[in-house]
Short mmCIF file of C-alpha atoms in Angstrom, two decimals:
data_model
loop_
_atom_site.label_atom_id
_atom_site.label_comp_id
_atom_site.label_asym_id
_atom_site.label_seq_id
_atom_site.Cartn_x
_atom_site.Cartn_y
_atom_site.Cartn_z
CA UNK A 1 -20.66 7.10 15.34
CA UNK A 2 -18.45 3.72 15.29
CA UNK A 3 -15.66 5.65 13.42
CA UNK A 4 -15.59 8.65 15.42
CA UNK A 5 -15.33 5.97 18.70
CA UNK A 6 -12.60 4.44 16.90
CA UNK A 7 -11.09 7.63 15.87
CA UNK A 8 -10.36 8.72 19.20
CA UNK A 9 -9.61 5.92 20.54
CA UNK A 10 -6.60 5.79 18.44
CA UNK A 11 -5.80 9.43 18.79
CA UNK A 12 -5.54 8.49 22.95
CA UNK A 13 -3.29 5.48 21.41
CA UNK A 14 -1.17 7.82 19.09
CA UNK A 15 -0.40 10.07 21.72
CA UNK A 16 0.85 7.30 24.29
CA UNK A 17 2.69 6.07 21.47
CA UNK A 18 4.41 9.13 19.84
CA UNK A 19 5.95 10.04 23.49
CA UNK A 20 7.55 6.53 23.40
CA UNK A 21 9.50 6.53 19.98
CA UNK A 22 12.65 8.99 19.53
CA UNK A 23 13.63 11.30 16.51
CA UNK A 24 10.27 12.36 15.83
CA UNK A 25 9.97 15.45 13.89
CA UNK A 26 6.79 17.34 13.22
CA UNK A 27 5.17 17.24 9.54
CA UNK A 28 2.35 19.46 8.73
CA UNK A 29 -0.15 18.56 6.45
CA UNK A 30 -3.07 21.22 5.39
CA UNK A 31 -6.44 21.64 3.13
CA UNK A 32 -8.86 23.79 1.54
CA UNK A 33 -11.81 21.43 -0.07
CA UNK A 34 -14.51 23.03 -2.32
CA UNK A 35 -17.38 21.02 -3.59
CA UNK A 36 -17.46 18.26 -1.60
CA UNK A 37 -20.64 17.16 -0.56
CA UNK A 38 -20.26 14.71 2.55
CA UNK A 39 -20.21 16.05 6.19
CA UNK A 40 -16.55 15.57 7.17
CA UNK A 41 -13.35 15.53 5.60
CA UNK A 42 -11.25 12.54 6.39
CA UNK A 43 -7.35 12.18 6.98
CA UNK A 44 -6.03 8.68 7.05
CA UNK A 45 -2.28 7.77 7.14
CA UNK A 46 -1.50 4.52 5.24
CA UNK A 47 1.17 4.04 7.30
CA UNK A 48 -0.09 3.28 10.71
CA UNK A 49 -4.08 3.90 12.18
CA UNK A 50 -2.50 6.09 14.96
CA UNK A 51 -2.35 9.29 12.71
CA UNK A 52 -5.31 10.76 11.72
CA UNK A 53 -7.95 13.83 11.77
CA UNK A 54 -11.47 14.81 10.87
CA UNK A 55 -13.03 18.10 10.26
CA UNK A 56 -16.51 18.78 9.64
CA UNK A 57 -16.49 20.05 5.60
CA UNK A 58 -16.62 23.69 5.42
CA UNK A 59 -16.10 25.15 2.26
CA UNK A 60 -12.48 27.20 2.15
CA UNK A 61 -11.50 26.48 5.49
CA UNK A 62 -8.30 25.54 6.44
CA UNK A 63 -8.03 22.39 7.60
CA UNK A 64 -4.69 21.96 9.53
CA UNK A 65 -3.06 18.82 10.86
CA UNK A 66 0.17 18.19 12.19
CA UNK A 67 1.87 15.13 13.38
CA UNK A 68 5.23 13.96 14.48
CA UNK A 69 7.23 11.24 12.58
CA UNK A 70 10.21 9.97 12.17
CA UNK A 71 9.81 8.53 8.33
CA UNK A 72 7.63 8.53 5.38
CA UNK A 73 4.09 9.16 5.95
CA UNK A 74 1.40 8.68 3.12
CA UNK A 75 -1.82 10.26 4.43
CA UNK A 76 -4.94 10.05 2.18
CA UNK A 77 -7.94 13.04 2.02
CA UNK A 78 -11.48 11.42 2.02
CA UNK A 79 -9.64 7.75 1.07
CA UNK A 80 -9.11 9.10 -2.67
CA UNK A 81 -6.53 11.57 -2.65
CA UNK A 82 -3.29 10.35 -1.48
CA UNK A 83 -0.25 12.67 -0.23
CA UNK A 84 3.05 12.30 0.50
CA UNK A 85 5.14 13.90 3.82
CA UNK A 86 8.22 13.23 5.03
CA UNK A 87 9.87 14.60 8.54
CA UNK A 88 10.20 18.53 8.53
CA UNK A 89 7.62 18.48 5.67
CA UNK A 90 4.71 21.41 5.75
CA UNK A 91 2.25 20.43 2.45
CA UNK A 92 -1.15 22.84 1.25
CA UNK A 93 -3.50 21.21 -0.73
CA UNK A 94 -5.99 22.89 -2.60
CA UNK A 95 -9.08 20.46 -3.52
CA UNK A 96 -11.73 21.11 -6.24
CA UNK A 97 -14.50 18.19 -6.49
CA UNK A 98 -16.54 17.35 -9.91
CA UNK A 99 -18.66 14.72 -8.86
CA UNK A 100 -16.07 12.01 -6.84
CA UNK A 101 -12.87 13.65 -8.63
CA UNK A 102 -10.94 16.09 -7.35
CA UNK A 103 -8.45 18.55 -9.22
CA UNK A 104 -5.57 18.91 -6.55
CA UNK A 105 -3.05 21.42 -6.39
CA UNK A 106 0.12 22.18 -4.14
CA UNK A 107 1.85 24.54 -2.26
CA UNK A 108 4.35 24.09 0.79
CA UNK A 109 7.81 23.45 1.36
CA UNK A 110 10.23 22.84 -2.01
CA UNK A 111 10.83 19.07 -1.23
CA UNK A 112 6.51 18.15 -0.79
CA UNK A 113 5.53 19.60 -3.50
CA UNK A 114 7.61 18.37 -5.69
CA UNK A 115 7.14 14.22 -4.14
CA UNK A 116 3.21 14.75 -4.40
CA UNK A 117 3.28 16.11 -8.58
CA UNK A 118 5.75 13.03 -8.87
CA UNK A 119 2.85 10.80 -7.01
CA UNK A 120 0.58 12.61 -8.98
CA UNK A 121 2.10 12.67 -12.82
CA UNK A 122 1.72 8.65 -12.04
CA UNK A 123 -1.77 8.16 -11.12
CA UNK A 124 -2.18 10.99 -14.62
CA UNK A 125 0.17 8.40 -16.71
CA UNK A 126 -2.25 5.48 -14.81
CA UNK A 127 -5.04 7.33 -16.11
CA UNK A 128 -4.14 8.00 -19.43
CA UNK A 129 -3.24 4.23 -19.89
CA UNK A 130 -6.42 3.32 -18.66
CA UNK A 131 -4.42 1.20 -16.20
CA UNK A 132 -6.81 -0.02 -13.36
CA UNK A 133 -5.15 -1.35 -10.42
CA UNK A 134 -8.25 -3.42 -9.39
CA UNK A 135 -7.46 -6.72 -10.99
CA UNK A 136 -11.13 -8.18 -10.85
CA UNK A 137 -12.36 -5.11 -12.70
CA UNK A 138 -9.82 -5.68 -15.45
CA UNK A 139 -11.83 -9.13 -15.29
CA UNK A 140 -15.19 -7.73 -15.44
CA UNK A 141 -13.95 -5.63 -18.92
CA UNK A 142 -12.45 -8.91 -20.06
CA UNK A 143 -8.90 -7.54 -20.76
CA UNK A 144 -7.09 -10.29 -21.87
CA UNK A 145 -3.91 -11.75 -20.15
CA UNK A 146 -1.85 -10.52 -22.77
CA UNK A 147 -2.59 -6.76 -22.80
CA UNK A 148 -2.68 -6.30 -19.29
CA UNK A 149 1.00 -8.12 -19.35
CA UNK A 150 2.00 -5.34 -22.43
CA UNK A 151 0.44 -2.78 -20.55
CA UNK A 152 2.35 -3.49 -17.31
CA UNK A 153 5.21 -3.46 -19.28
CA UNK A 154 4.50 -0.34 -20.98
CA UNK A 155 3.86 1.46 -17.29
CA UNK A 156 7.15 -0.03 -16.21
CA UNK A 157 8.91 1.68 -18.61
CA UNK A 158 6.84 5.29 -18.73
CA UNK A 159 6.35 5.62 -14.94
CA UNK A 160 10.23 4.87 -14.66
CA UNK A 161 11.29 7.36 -16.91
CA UNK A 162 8.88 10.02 -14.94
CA UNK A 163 10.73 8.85 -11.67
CA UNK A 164 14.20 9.32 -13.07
CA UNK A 165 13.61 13.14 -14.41
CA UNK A 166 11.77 13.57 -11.64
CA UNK A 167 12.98 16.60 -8.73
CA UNK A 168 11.37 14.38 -5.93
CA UNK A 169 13.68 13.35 -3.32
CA UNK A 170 14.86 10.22 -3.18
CA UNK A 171 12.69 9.22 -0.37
CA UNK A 172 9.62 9.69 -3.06
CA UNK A 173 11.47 8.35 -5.96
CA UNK A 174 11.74 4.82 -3.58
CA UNK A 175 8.26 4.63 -2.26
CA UNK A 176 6.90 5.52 -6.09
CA UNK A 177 8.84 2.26 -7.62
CA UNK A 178 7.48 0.23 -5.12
CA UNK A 179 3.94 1.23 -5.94
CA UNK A 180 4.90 0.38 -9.79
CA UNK A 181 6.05 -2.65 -8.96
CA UNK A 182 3.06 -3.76 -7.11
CA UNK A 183 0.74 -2.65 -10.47
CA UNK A 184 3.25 -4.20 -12.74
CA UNK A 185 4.23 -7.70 -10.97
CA UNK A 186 1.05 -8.08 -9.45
CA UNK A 187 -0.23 -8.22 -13.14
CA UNK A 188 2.02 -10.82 -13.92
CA UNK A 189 1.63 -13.31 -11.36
CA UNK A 190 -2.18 -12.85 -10.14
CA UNK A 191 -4.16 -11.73 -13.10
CA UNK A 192 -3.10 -14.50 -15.50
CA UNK A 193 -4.46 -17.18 -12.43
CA UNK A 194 -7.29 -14.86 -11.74
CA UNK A 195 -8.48 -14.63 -15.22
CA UNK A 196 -7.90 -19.02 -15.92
CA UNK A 197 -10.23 -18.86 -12.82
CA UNK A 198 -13.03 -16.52 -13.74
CA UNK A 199 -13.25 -16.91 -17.43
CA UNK A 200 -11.80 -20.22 -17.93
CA UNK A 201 -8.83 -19.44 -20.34
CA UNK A 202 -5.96 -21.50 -19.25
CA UNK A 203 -2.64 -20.56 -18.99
CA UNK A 204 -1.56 -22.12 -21.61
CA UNK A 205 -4.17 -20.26 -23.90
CA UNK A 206 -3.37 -16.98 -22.58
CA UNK A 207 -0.48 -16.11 -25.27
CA UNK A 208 1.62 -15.06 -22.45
CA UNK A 209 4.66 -17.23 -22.55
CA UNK A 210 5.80 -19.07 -19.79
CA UNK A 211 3.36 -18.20 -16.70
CA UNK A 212 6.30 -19.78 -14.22
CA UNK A 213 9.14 -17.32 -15.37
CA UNK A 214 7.03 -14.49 -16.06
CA UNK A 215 8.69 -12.94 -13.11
CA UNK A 216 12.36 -14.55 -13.27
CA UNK A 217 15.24 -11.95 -12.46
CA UNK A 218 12.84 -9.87 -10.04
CA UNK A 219 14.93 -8.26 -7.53
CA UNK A 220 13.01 -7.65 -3.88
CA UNK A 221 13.31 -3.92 -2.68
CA UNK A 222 14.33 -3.53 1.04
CA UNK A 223 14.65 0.20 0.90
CA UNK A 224 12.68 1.55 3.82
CA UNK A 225 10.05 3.68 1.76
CA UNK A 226 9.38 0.40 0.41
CA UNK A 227 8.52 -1.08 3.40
CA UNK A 228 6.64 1.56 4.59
CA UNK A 229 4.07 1.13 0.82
CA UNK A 230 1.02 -1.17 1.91
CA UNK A 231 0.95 -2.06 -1.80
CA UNK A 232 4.13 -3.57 -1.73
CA UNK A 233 3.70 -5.52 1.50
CA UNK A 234 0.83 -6.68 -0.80
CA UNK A 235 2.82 -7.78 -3.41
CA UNK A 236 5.87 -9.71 -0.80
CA UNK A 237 2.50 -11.67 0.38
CA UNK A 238 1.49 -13.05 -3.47
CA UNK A 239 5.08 -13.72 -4.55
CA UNK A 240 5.80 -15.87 -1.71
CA UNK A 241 3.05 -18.09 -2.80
CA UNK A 242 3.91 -17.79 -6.50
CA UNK A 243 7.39 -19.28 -5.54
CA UNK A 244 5.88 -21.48 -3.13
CA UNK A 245 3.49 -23.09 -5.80
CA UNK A 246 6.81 -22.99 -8.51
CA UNK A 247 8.35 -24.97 -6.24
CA UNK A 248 5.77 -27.50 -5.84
CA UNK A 249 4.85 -28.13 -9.09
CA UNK A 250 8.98 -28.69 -10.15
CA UNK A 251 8.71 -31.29 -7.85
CA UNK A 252 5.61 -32.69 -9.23
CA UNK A 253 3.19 -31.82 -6.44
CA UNK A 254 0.10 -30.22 -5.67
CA UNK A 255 -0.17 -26.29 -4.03
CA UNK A 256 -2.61 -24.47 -2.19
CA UNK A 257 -2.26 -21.02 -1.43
CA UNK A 258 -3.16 -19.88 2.19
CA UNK A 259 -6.26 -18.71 3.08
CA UNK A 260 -5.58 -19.00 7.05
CA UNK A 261 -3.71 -16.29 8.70
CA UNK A 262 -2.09 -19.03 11.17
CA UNK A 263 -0.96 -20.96 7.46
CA UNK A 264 -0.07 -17.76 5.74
CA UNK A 265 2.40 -16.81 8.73
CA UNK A 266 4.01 -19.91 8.43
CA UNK A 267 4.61 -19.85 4.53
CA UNK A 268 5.84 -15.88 5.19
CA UNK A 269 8.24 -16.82 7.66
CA UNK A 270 10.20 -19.09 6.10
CA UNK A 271 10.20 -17.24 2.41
CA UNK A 272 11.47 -13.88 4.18
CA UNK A 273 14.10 -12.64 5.87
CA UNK A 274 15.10 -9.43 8.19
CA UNK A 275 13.57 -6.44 7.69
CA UNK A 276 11.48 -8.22 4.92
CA UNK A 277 10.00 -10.74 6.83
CA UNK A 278 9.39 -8.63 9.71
CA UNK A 279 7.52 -5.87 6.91
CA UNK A 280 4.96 -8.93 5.71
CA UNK A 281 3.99 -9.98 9.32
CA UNK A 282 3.68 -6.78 10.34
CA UNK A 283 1.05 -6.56 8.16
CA UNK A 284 -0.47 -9.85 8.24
CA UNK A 285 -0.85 -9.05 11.89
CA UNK A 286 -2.34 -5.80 12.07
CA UNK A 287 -4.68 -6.26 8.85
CA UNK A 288 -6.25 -9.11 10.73
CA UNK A 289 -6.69 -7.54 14.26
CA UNK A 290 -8.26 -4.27 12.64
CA UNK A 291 -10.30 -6.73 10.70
CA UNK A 292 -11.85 -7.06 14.45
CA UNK A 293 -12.86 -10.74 14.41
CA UNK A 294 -11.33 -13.42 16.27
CA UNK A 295 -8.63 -11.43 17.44
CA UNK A 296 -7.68 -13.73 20.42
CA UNK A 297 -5.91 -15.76 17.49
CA UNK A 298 -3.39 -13.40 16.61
CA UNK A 299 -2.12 -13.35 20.42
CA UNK A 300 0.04 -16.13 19.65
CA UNK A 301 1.50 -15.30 16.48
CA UNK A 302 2.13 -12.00 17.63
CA UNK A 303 3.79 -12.98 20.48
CA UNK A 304 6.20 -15.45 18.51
CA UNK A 305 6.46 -12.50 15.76
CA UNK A 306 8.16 -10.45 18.62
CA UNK A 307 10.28 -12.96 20.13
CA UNK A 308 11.85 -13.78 16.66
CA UNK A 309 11.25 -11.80 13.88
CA UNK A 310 10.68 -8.22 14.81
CA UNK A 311 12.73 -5.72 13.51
CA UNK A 312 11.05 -2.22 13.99
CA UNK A 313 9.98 -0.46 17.12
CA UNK A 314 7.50 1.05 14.92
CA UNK A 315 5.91 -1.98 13.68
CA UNK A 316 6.17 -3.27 17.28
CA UNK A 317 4.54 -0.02 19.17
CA UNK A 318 1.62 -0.09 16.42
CA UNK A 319 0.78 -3.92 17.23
CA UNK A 320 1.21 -3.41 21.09
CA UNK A 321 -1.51 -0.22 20.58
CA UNK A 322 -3.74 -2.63 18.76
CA UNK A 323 -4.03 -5.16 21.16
CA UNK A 324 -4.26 -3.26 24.14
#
């Protein structure tokens, strides 16, 4: 009952919100699911809360959606299955369930169905690696530092490859090395830390070389699929405090990370800039007003986020939905 409340309550919000923004253009996104045993079938755009649908589960029926946009949208089927449409896009996805797996295949216009297989051949290469993107599980197995680091390096260099022969549009190809960098750096800087911290290796044990240049020569994307990948706004967050903490300790000093969103701000703000910086407190911001606590503290912060830093109507339009 509370998500359906909230459901269309952002629908109402959507619609206010999509007659507001220029150069929309419709994408269409539809589904046949067989096997799947819960009651409804779930649409969810990564993107923003302001698109999505629900259908009660019937067995081979269509289920349509269609939505105006004026960029990237990644839209996810009952919060496993993730697909890909851009402006102009129409997408058919056929779903079989085994248990909580799906096998997933496409049909639609040329330029879809050829971004979801890329999408697709890199959560197969993810698989076949035996690549978890949940950090603390790779904990839990006790992977060591070290292979997770050779692995990361290993998907770097496969999942690129599958992007460069790949026929996805360029759009796709973007938004898909974003993703890979947020499984590949993220390895790098949090998992050694995470790991010291959980099974009491140090850093220096780890046989991983230098932890502090472990992510030297990294080059920030500030293409716009890559600021529209949740993943990567993900990553911008932890890097700022891995440089932040670099810094400190040159200097001989001591470094804690932020755990306040009023402290985390701050640090964000002055490690970013532009579109960058407006992309990471975005985020910051909305995360912790759909979080639904204490929102009367992001009132302030959002209003000096606006005044100063905002670079994207649609960044701004989601926030002012949010609070109303």
């Amino acid at each position: 009952m509370m998500r359906k409340s909230i459901f269309a309550a952002l629908l109402a919000m959507g619609a206010a919100l999509h007659t507001t923004v220029a150069a929309q253009e419709k994408a269409v996104l539809s589904a046949q699911v067989y096997g799947y045993q819960q009651e409804m079938v779930y649409f969810d755009c990564l993107q923003t809360p302001l698109i999505a649908a629900e259908f009660h589960t019937n067995p081979g029926e269509e289920h349509l959606y269609s939505f105006e946009c004026e960029g990237l949208m990644c839209l996810t089927i009952n919060g496993r299955t993730t697909v890909m449409l851009l402006p102009g896009d129409s997408l058919h996805v056929e779903m079989n369930y085994e248990g909580k797996n799906a096998k997933v295949d496409y049909s639609g216009t040329e330029r879809a169905v050829h971004n979801n297989r890329l999408l697709k051949s890199i959560d197969n290469l993810k698989r076949s690696m035996r690549y978890r993107s949940d950090l603390l599980g790779c904990v839990v197995l006790d992977i060591k530092p070290k292979t997770r680091i050779d692995d990361a390096r290993t998907l770097m260099e496969k999942a690129t490859a599958l992007i460069e022969k790949s026929q996805a549009s360029e759009e796709a190809k973007n938004y898909a090395r974003a993703i890979i960098d947020y499984d590949v750096y993220m390895s790098f800087i949090e998992y050694p830390v995470m790991y010291e911290s959980t099974r009491g290796l140090s850093l220096a044990e780890q046989e991983i070389g230098d932890y502090w240049s472990i992510a030297e020569g990294y080059t920030l994307r500030t293409d716009k699929e890559a600021l529209r990948c949740p993943e990567y706004a993900s990553l911008l967050m932890r890097y700022c405090f891995y440089l932040n903490e670099k810094a400190a300790k040159a200097k001989g000093e001591q470094y804690a990370m932020p755990t306040k969103m009023e402290d985390m701000y701050r640090e964000l703000v002055a490690c970013y800039e532009g579109d960058l910086r407006d992309y990471v407190l975005y985020t910051l911001l909305r995360n912790f007003i759909m979080n639904g606590k204490e929102i009367e503290r992001a009132d302030a912060l959002y209003k000096d986020y606006i005044e100063k830093y905002n670079t994207s109507t649609f960044h701004k339009g989601i926030l002012e939905m949010l609070l109303q």
